[in-house]
């Protein structure tokens, strides 16, 4: 493993320490060392906005803590759900007396621990409303959307909800806009190379050189097919087609586009993908309002990329355009 | 090669096209397709701020085009200098009648082509003043600083100069602040894995698994030593020591810190490095004003990281804090 790590069992510990040091102007470590809170949180009378998830996806989830974004984040071990206690503590850090929305991805461990945190929080009169992200098209069919995983579309969900909460909206309104934001997102991932959990020491799945996995999840969950590696333009066309066929948007719809590297794919290759992605999207009569390119939601040192397309309405567009101040690029 | 590319000879072409599409609100392609200009450029009566360099370092150089940053960038082929004509055209795009500063890195090809561009520009009454970045500590000894390469310190140089130029400063003043900014920077790179130019098809240098190259350049130029791969904390200590020993700053000095991945190193590992880097810097009595962590200046899919430390004075600190709006994160 050609990696910058210390004790493989302390990767999350060391990551969080270095993160808080780098961004102490924006974030702080809570008394629970697996919870990152925004410096400003909690804000009295504001709905708290939290999430949580496994580590190894940096800058997700912790990098989206900040002004007009997330108030607190529960931090799990690598590719593992945070504990119920960490979700609870994130809610406590974010609670300004108006309730908390927990906007997280659809994974078994997260579902279980968030449910438990809701019960524990209720005993302290903290209401936690939830939205479960399920934007990953290839993880289940269109008639089973509730089974789909949450991936990079979560960032758009957090951004819209974070902005609305900062305006003083009610818990119901923030939950509703987050639900609409993620309902309007479709994502797909393509993997060209696996990643290795440092404590395991070998890849947790395989991608043979010369092949690629279409529809892969953020932890190597298999997608719809393995096929020979193709030129970027063909890959990008396939990614756009899978996302847009599932989305079925009317011509003239405005969209936001996010192309994220999975950790070991450099920016220039994401731009190469975007050249074709833009063609495919505009070729369907859609209008691109804004494009985000970079490492937004990664999987350790996996080689690959994801595409997320969010359909915008007037409110989502306005909220997406609100300036944020958080460690990750937005 | 597990890469998102089309024709290996058209990597730069495709990258630039996808880049301009993604960031059309901020940048535009000049009539020379190897020049990126800011949407706002040229600004009448403002000193133009330009740079140029080989491709494969994205988001450098093109991603730093924007408001309060670079007005135009000359784009070279992968790891190759832009042509003199491209540097000239970048100057033309940036020229608001008050002269242009070209702030670039110390490489033979760039030196030659910038010199030629200066002569060509003079015929059109465009004055080009230059600052040559040489922040890479391991590329030559302290008594031969003029031989050192320019690396990620260039970003701080651009940011300070771009902010001062936007305030309406003179050509001499912008040049002087850029020179002071880069004089105040020291950088070092550590490579854990090589990169491959797509048209070549095999790595252009070797790093044996289990080893690392200390002091490596952005194109695999050898550093001071190859040694067994060590825990991140030891690597970070070595990096900080090399940079700070060369810098020799008085206790109490404020610094800005930039930890950049080289392309295939994920963010969490940069944070792990930062945990120790911060200790080493503050342990010498220095104060960290701001830390930047991410992929700021890469080398295709090289595995590795760089550390840059810039000593701040009151003016540099003020200029560094000026908000910018460009495709790269700042």
XYZ file of C-alpha atoms in Angstrom:
660
model
C 0.000 0.000 0.000
C 1.575 3.248 -1.177
C -0.321 5.342 1.339
C 0.167 8.129 3.846
C -1.113 6.382 6.968
C 0.058 5.593 10.471
C -1.602 2.788 12.417
C -4.135 1.278 9.959
C -6.645 1.067 12.794
C -6.363 4.787 13.460
C -6.981 6.175 9.983
C -10.246 7.830 10.992
C -8.783 9.183 14.214
C -5.831 10.735 12.371
C -7.974 12.037 9.526
C -10.367 13.801 11.875
C -7.513 15.349 13.856
C -5.817 16.719 10.756
C -9.156 17.921 9.400
C -10.110 19.875 12.490
C -6.650 21.467 12.611
C -6.889 22.559 8.979
C -10.370 24.039 9.268
C -10.581 25.279 12.832
C -12.086 28.532 11.557
C -15.159 26.615 10.358
C -15.488 23.434 12.392
C -14.826 21.977 15.814
C -14.654 18.535 17.339
C -17.590 17.822 19.642
C -17.081 16.228 23.038
C -17.809 12.992 21.171
C -14.668 12.659 19.022
C -16.743 11.069 16.259
C -18.833 14.186 15.752
C -17.773 17.270 13.803
C -19.806 20.411 14.447
C -19.849 23.750 12.689
C -18.243 26.543 14.716
C -21.517 28.435 14.642
C -23.706 25.511 15.758
C -26.173 25.324 17.349
C -28.042 28.404 16.171
C -30.939 29.304 18.427
C -34.250 29.018 16.607
C -32.746 27.427 13.474
C -33.511 23.910 12.303
C -30.360 21.861 12.721
C -29.117 20.049 9.619
C -27.020 16.934 10.175
C -25.792 13.878 8.395
C -23.477 10.995 9.089
C -21.787 8.183 7.290
C -18.737 6.028 7.056
C -15.301 7.571 6.641
C -13.155 7.167 3.546
C -15.379 9.373 1.378
C -13.618 12.655 2.159
C -14.382 15.478 1.713
C -17.770 13.801 2.400
C -19.200 13.893 4.931
C -17.219 16.105 7.301
C -16.100 18.620 4.660
C -19.643 19.841 4.165
C -19.941 21.168 7.715
C -20.246 24.918 7.690
C -22.258 28.060 7.141
C -25.491 27.452 5.168
C -24.661 23.743 5.016
C -24.453 21.042 7.668
C -24.430 21.940 11.353
C -22.960 18.637 12.491
C -21.792 15.308 11.108
C -21.585 11.874 12.738
C -18.368 10.142 11.717
C -18.212 6.390 11.196
C -15.231 4.107 10.840
C -14.003 3.483 7.285
C -17.006 2.476 5.153
C -19.060 1.842 8.332
C -22.038 3.623 9.802
C -21.545 6.002 12.719
C -23.008 4.718 15.961
C -26.480 5.675 17.155
C -24.737 7.636 19.912
C -22.778 9.636 17.342
C -25.938 10.453 15.374
C -27.551 11.493 18.669
C -24.601 13.666 19.607
C -24.606 15.281 16.164
C -28.289 16.127 16.720
C -27.446 17.598 20.115
C -24.713 19.760 18.610
C -27.088 21.000 15.902
C -30.228 21.450 17.974
C -31.330 25.083 18.225
C -34.704 24.171 19.718
C -36.562 23.923 16.416
C -35.765 20.306 15.613
C -33.119 18.619 13.500
C -33.180 17.036 10.051
C -30.880 14.098 9.522
C -30.192 13.774 5.788
C -28.314 10.563 5.139
C -27.757 7.761 2.655
C -29.721 4.546 2.375
C -27.475 1.921 3.960
C -28.568 -0.735 6.453
C -26.255 0.379 9.259
C -27.120 4.037 8.910
C -30.843 3.301 8.796
C -30.637 1.270 11.976
C -28.488 3.721 13.909
C -30.439 6.799 12.867
C -33.674 5.100 14.014
C -32.111 4.405 17.368
C -30.830 7.976 17.640
C -34.334 9.304 16.948
C -35.675 7.381 19.944
C -32.857 8.535 22.207
C -33.261 12.137 21.066
C -37.007 12.083 21.724
C -36.271 11.474 25.404
C -34.432 14.807 25.385
C -37.228 16.545 23.471
C -35.122 16.786 20.336
C -37.199 15.973 17.267
C -35.214 14.382 14.438
C -36.895 14.293 11.030
C -35.145 12.282 8.321
C -34.666 12.131 4.590
C -33.011 9.020 3.211
C -31.028 9.601 0.018
C -31.473 7.066 -2.766
C -30.031 8.689 -5.867
C -27.873 5.776 -7.092
C -29.722 4.571 -10.187
C -27.963 1.227 -10.638
C -28.501 -0.049 -7.113
C -32.163 -0.995 -7.716
C -34.791 -0.687 -10.422
C -37.071 2.321 -10.922
C -39.958 0.462 -9.268
C -37.850 -0.102 -6.143
C -36.381 3.343 -5.674
C -36.661 3.024 -1.916
C -33.976 0.316 -2.107
C -31.438 2.487 -3.908
C -28.255 3.683 -2.208
C -27.522 7.313 -1.471
C -24.414 8.729 -3.143
C -23.172 12.126 -4.316
C -26.667 13.538 -4.744
C -26.584 13.901 -0.981
C -24.383 16.965 -1.450
C -27.107 18.764 -3.399
C -29.652 17.679 -0.771
C -27.498 19.107 2.034
C -26.892 22.330 0.135
C -30.569 23.035 -0.561
C -31.683 22.065 2.939
C -28.816 23.895 4.621
C -29.639 27.094 2.782
C -33.349 26.905 3.581
C -32.703 26.139 7.251
C -30.398 29.169 7.445
C -33.299 31.316 6.248
C -35.289 30.246 9.310
C -37.651 27.742 7.679
C -39.611 25.209 9.726
C -38.564 21.609 10.302
C -41.299 20.441 7.931
C -40.211 22.848 5.206
C -36.540 21.889 5.485
C -37.398 18.196 5.420
C -39.653 18.728 2.403
C -37.050 20.599 0.385
C -34.405 17.994 1.198
C -36.776 15.255 0.065
C -37.522 17.123 -3.158
C -33.831 17.777 -3.773
C -32.884 14.119 -3.510
C -35.986 13.001 -5.431
C -34.701 15.237 -8.218
C -31.226 13.617 -8.216
C -29.989 10.627 -10.167
C -26.413 9.324 -9.908
C -24.196 6.639 -11.344
C -20.683 5.492 -10.574
C -18.104 3.831 -12.815
C -15.134 2.078 -11.226
C -11.811 1.494 -12.976
C -9.822 0.401 -9.948
C -10.590 -0.863 -6.431
C -9.601 0.509 -3.043
C -8.043 -1.055 0.006
C -9.111 -0.662 3.601
C -5.731 -0.122 5.314
C -6.506 -2.514 8.171
C -7.402 -5.234 5.673
C -4.406 -4.665 3.447
C -5.806 -5.944 0.157
C -8.565 -4.656 -2.151
C -12.088 -5.430 -0.938
C -13.222 -6.151 -4.485
C -11.593 -6.607 -7.879
C -11.629 -4.717 -11.147
C -9.426 -6.443 -13.696
C -7.145 -4.088 -15.645
C -8.694 -3.437 -19.034
C -12.204 -3.667 -17.611
C -14.531 -1.341 -15.755
C -17.542 -1.761 -13.507
C -20.599 0.276 -14.491
C -22.965 1.222 -11.694
C -20.520 0.545 -8.900
C -21.265 1.703 -5.347
C -19.072 3.794 -3.090
C -17.738 0.733 -1.304
C -17.269 -1.433 -4.349
C -20.851 -2.690 -4.390
C -21.303 -4.262 -7.818
C -23.208 -2.413 -10.488
C -25.081 -3.487 -13.575
C -22.199 -4.860 -15.616
C -18.490 -5.362 -16.031
C -17.280 -4.461 -19.486
C -14.066 -3.758 -21.350
C -12.631 -0.317 -20.590
C -13.788 2.079 -23.310
C -12.780 5.556 -24.430
C -13.901 8.320 -22.048
C -16.497 9.649 -24.485
C -18.253 6.292 -24.654
C -18.152 5.871 -20.880
C -19.530 9.375 -20.396
C -22.303 8.706 -22.902
C -23.272 5.537 -21.057
C -23.228 7.310 -17.691
C -25.380 10.161 -18.989
C -27.778 7.750 -20.697
C -28.314 5.635 -17.588
C -28.926 8.711 -15.442
C -31.123 10.567 -17.910
C -33.190 7.570 -19.017
C -34.078 6.968 -15.376
C -34.695 10.669 -14.806
C -36.973 11.288 -17.807
C -36.909 15.079 -17.667
C -38.871 17.357 -19.964
C -36.891 19.357 -22.513
C -36.138 22.791 -21.141
C -35.577 21.548 -17.586
C -32.653 23.193 -15.836
C -30.229 20.852 -14.118
C -27.169 20.932 -11.886
C -24.376 18.496 -12.734
C -21.776 17.011 -10.419
C -18.879 14.916 -11.697
C -16.900 13.550 -8.778
C -13.692 11.584 -8.774
C -13.602 8.531 -6.521
C -10.216 9.373 -4.987
C -7.432 8.418 -7.384
C -8.765 9.834 -10.646
C -7.213 13.201 -11.465
C -9.178 16.316 -12.350
C -8.193 16.360 -16.000
C -9.948 13.034 -16.590
C -13.102 14.361 -14.955
C -12.982 17.292 -17.367
C -12.576 14.863 -20.265
C -15.710 13.040 -19.103
C -17.529 16.345 -18.718
C -16.894 17.305 -22.318
C -19.166 14.459 -23.439
C -21.531 14.589 -20.455
C -22.364 18.189 -21.326
C -23.101 17.185 -24.931
C -25.403 14.408 -23.840
C -27.312 16.557 -21.383
C -27.768 19.547 -23.648
C -28.483 17.150 -26.535
C -31.654 16.157 -24.709
C -32.786 19.754 -24.577
C -31.851 20.243 -20.929
C -30.117 23.395 -19.707
C -27.140 23.138 -17.377
C -27.346 25.752 -14.659
C -24.124 24.834 -12.902
C -21.448 22.137 -13.097
C -19.322 20.920 -10.201
C -16.148 18.958 -11.036
C -13.681 17.507 -8.559
C -13.345 15.132 -5.661
C -16.658 15.723 -3.885
C -17.518 12.223 -2.676
C -14.748 9.652 -2.838
C -14.004 6.057 -1.862
C -10.491 6.042 -0.467
C -8.140 5.608 -3.444
C -10.677 4.054 -5.788
C -10.148 4.880 -9.470
C -13.384 6.005 -11.036
C -15.987 8.723 -11.239
C -19.611 9.439 -10.496
C -22.146 11.575 -12.305
C -25.077 13.210 -10.535
C -27.781 15.194 -12.313
C -30.290 17.192 -10.268
C -33.399 18.663 -11.877
C -33.974 22.193 -10.635
C -37.135 24.096 -9.934
C -37.108 27.768 -9.005
C -36.655 27.156 -5.286
C -33.992 24.459 -5.606
C -32.058 26.667 -8.017
C -32.205 29.607 -5.658
C -31.084 27.478 -2.703
C -28.302 25.808 -4.686
C -26.938 29.249 -5.528
C -26.708 30.405 -1.905
C -23.070 30.868 -0.919
C -21.746 28.413 1.616
C -18.571 28.383 3.643
C -17.339 24.892 4.415
C -14.039 23.019 4.036
C -15.080 21.284 0.808
C -15.348 23.120 -2.476
C -18.888 24.248 -3.351
C -3.948 2.359 -17.980
C -7.197 2.542 -16.002
C -7.988 6.052 -17.195
C -10.807 8.160 -18.552
C -9.243 9.285 -21.820
C -10.021 9.247 -25.514
C -7.194 9.637 -28.031
C -4.016 9.783 -25.909
C -2.737 12.578 -28.133
C -5.805 14.686 -27.419
C -5.829 14.636 -23.630
C -5.157 18.365 -23.361
C -7.659 19.211 -26.072
C -10.397 17.200 -24.349
C -9.490 18.479 -20.879
C -9.687 22.105 -21.976
C -13.016 21.576 -23.715
C -14.575 19.923 -20.674
C -13.092 22.588 -18.398
C -14.488 25.524 -20.347
C -17.912 23.877 -20.487
C -17.935 23.326 -16.729
C -16.844 26.846 -15.835
C -18.264 29.016 -18.602
C -19.496 31.476 -15.977
C -15.884 32.257 -15.041
C -13.649 31.485 -18.023
C -13.600 31.422 -21.795
C -11.415 29.935 -24.483
C -9.407 32.575 -26.334
C -9.130 32.543 -30.120
C -5.918 30.603 -29.462
C -7.319 27.282 -28.148
C -4.312 26.935 -25.872
C -5.204 30.056 -23.887
C -7.843 30.263 -21.168
C -8.986 33.768 -20.247
C -11.140 35.018 -17.415
C -14.610 36.121 -18.529
C -13.892 39.588 -17.174
C -10.507 40.024 -18.893
C -9.048 42.316 -19.966
C -9.946 44.997 -17.441
C -9.139 48.467 -18.652
C -6.467 50.112 -16.523
C -5.727 46.973 -14.501
C -2.405 45.156 -14.585
C -2.968 41.810 -16.293
C -1.880 38.738 -14.334
C -1.013 35.651 -16.349
C 0.793 32.374 -16.064
C 1.317 29.290 -18.150
C 2.654 25.814 -17.846
C 2.341 22.248 -18.964
C -0.940 20.403 -18.602
C -1.459 17.435 -16.309
C -1.310 19.533 -13.130
C -5.027 20.330 -12.933
C -6.551 22.310 -11.378
C -3.239 24.158 -12.018
C -2.837 26.151 -14.060
C -6.184 26.827 -15.743
C -8.307 26.420 -12.620
C -6.848 29.568 -11.086
C -8.276 31.830 -13.789
C -10.871 34.153 -12.349
C -11.821 37.185 -10.339
C -8.961 38.527 -8.182
C -6.692 35.782 -9.554
C -5.287 35.096 -13.007
C -6.617 36.930 -16.049
C -5.293 34.419 -18.565
C -3.328 31.188 -18.724
C -1.179 29.719 -21.494
C -1.775 25.975 -21.769
C 1.019 23.579 -22.691
C 0.838 19.957 -23.726
C 1.163 17.382 -20.921
C 4.229 18.269 -18.830
C 5.451 20.632 -21.603
C 5.787 24.378 -21.759
C 3.180 26.401 -23.632
C 4.516 27.964 -26.816
C 5.819 31.531 -26.945
C 2.757 32.338 -29.057
C 0.448 31.060 -26.318
C 2.220 33.133 -23.666
C 1.910 36.127 -26.012
C -1.781 35.481 -26.592
C -2.366 35.127 -22.859
C -0.734 38.544 -22.409
C -2.966 39.983 -25.120
C -6.077 38.596 -23.424
C -4.995 40.072 -20.084
C -3.682 43.410 -21.250
C -5.706 46.337 -19.977
C -3.121 48.897 -21.065
C -1.169 48.939 -17.808
C 1.160 46.033 -18.542
C 1.078 42.355 -17.691
C 2.906 40.253 -15.116
C 3.719 36.701 -16.112
C 4.159 34.642 -12.939
C 5.468 31.223 -13.852
C 7.629 28.344 -12.708
C 11.351 27.900 -13.284
C 11.587 25.338 -16.093
C 13.832 25.591 -19.142
C 11.029 25.527 -21.708
C 8.897 28.074 -19.911
C 11.874 30.399 -19.411
C 12.692 30.275 -23.110
C 9.141 30.747 -24.342
C 8.286 33.540 -21.922
C 11.431 35.422 -23.019
C 10.368 35.106 -26.619
C 6.828 36.234 -25.785
C 8.202 39.339 -24.052
C 9.975 40.362 -27.246
C 6.919 39.731 -29.388
C 4.687 41.629 -26.966
C 7.020 44.616 -26.912
C 6.355 45.092 -30.626
C 2.701 45.585 -29.718
C 3.534 47.919 -26.840
C 2.551 45.327 -24.256
C 5.024 45.288 -21.375
C 5.426 41.903 -19.736
C 7.159 41.849 -16.356
C 8.014 38.439 -14.937
C 8.470 36.626 -11.661
C 9.974 33.151 -11.821
C 8.835 30.834 -9.046
C 11.488 28.724 -7.350
C 9.907 27.419 -4.171
C 10.896 23.737 -4.516
C 13.531 23.311 -1.798
C 14.973 19.962 -2.918
C 15.667 20.963 -6.505
C 18.829 22.947 -5.668
C 20.763 24.072 -2.617
C 20.056 27.264 -0.661
C 23.023 28.991 -2.345
C 21.530 28.244 -5.771
C 17.950 29.232 -5.185
C 17.677 30.637 -8.706
C 18.023 27.069 -9.992
C 15.089 25.734 -8.004
C 11.862 24.656 -9.681
C 8.543 26.396 -9.130
C 5.789 24.255 -7.639
C 2.657 24.777 -5.554
C 3.941 28.032 -4.029
C 2.935 29.549 -7.337
C -0.686 29.432 -6.184
C 0.070 31.749 -3.263
C 2.054 34.007 -5.619
C -0.884 34.236 -8.031
C -3.342 34.871 -5.226
C -1.384 37.742 -3.683
C -0.549 39.331 -7.042
C -4.050 38.829 -8.415
C -5.597 40.537 -5.410
C -3.204 43.505 -5.567
C -3.699 43.931 -9.304
C -7.469 43.986 -8.782
C -6.983 46.890 -6.386
C -5.451 48.911 -9.232
C -1.781 48.672 -8.238
C 1.007 49.465 -10.681
C 2.929 46.902 -12.714
C 5.967 47.412 -10.501
C 3.951 46.947 -7.324
C 2.242 43.772 -8.565
C 5.555 42.342 -9.706
C 7.140 43.208 -6.372
C 4.426 41.574 -4.303
C 4.530 38.440 -6.459
C 8.284 38.263 -6.009
C 7.950 38.688 -2.254
C 5.188 36.070 -2.094
C 7.273 33.433 -3.836
C 10.425 34.410 -1.952
C 8.424 33.670 1.181
C 7.409 30.189 -0.010
C 9.172 26.877 0.439
C 7.805 23.592 -0.889
C 8.637 19.912 -0.946
C 7.091 16.914 -2.703
C 7.067 13.260 -1.700
C 6.188 10.653 -4.318
C 4.793 7.210 -3.514
C 3.807 6.228 -7.039
C 4.611 7.392 -10.581
C 2.367 8.661 -13.350
C 1.990 7.750 -16.989
C 1.749 10.080 -19.939
C -1.130 8.501 -21.889
C 0.637 8.785 -25.250
C 3.692 7.025 -23.802
C 1.730 4.286 -22.062
C 4.176 3.421 -19.293
C 5.385 5.343 -16.224
C 8.002 7.993 -16.998
C 9.909 7.120 -13.825
C 9.796 4.407 -11.195
C 8.991 4.281 -7.498
C 9.307 0.754 -6.203
C 6.418 -0.345 -3.956
C 7.538 -0.081 -0.348
C 9.721 2.930 -1.121
C 9.153 6.640 -1.548
C 11.003 9.477 -3.230
C 11.628 12.514 -1.033
C 11.952 15.855 -2.830
C 10.386 14.677 -6.068
C 9.383 17.189 -8.754
C 6.025 17.524 -10.438
C 7.140 15.485 -13.423
C 8.990 12.812 -11.502
C 12.229 14.782 -11.308
C 14.301 12.983 -8.671
C 14.604 14.457 -5.222
C 17.164 14.121 -2.474
C 16.669 10.460 -1.613
C 14.737 7.264 -2.074
C 13.879 5.597 1.193
C 11.612 2.917 2.585
C 8.010 4.028 2.911
C 7.455 5.231 6.475
C 4.394 6.000 8.610
C 2.660 9.234 7.640
C 3.747 11.018 10.810
C 7.424 10.405 10.026
C 7.001 11.483 6.417
C 5.182 14.633 7.507
C 7.899 15.411 10.044
C 10.567 15.049 7.361
C 8.634 17.239 4.939
C 8.114 19.951 7.533
C 11.747 19.777 8.627
C 13.120 20.135 5.101
C 10.860 23.087 4.377
C 11.311 24.850 7.709
C 15.081 24.317 7.974
C 15.460 25.994 4.589
C 12.995 28.733 5.529
C 14.527 29.677 8.880
C 11.629 31.764 10.153
C 11.609 33.664 13.428
C 9.277 32.351 16.119
C 5.993 34.216 15.996
C 5.940 34.407 12.214
C 2.522 33.794 10.695
C 2.401 31.306 7.854
C -0.016 29.890 5.300
C 0.143 26.135 4.698
C -0.823 24.229 1.582
C -0.896 20.423 1.473
C -1.658 19.261 -2.044
C -2.260 15.778 -3.337
C -0.440 14.825 -6.526
C -3.511 13.344 -8.207
C -4.166 9.857 -6.854
C -3.781 10.446 -3.131
C -7.149 10.855 -1.434
C -8.059 13.727 0.863
C -8.085 11.686 4.050
C -4.373 10.928 3.681
C -3.619 14.617 3.235
C -5.457 15.270 6.476
C -3.421 12.558 8.173
C -0.236 14.298 6.996
C -1.604 17.635 8.169
C -2.089 16.381 11.700
C 1.693 16.093 12.074
C 2.598 19.015 9.818
C 0.596 21.318 12.063
C 2.439 19.983 15.127
C 5.811 20.550 13.518
C 5.008 24.080 12.388
C 3.477 25.258 15.637
C 6.231 23.407 17.526
C 8.685 25.890 16.042
C 6.706 28.785 17.437
C 5.097 29.681 14.131
C 1.415 30.581 13.867
C -0.715 29.078 11.119
C -3.020 31.685 9.641
C -4.712 29.398 7.123
C -4.388 25.838 5.841
C -5.351 24.645 2.371
C -5.783 20.879 1.861
C -6.719 19.147 -1.369
C -5.670 18.636 -4.946
C -4.294 22.074 -5.769
C -1.342 21.222 -8.011
C -1.181 17.666 -9.282
C 0.850 15.466 -11.612
C -1.646 13.354 -13.512
C -2.313 10.264 -11.373
C 0.892 10.427 -9.344
C 0.574 9.138 -5.778
C 2.106 11.612 -3.371
C 1.779 14.983 -1.727
C 3.448 18.360 -1.506
C 3.801 20.776 1.382
C 4.154 24.518 0.878
C 4.723 26.998 3.700
C 4.501 30.728 2.997
C 5.677 33.278 5.554
C 3.194 36.125 5.808
C 3.692 39.797 6.422
C 0.769 42.153 6.910
C 0.295 42.847 3.209
C 0.651 39.242 2.059
C -1.814 38.147 4.732
C -4.335 40.765 3.683
C -3.994 39.813 0.000
C -4.183 36.092 0.703
C -7.475 36.680 2.497
C -9.111 38.476 -0.423
C -11.977 36.388 -1.796
C -11.451 34.970 -5.233
C -13.816 33.332 -7.666
C -12.136 30.751 -9.866
C -12.803 27.115 -10.789
C -10.269 25.734 -8.302
C -10.913 25.740 -4.585
C -9.292 28.657 -2.740
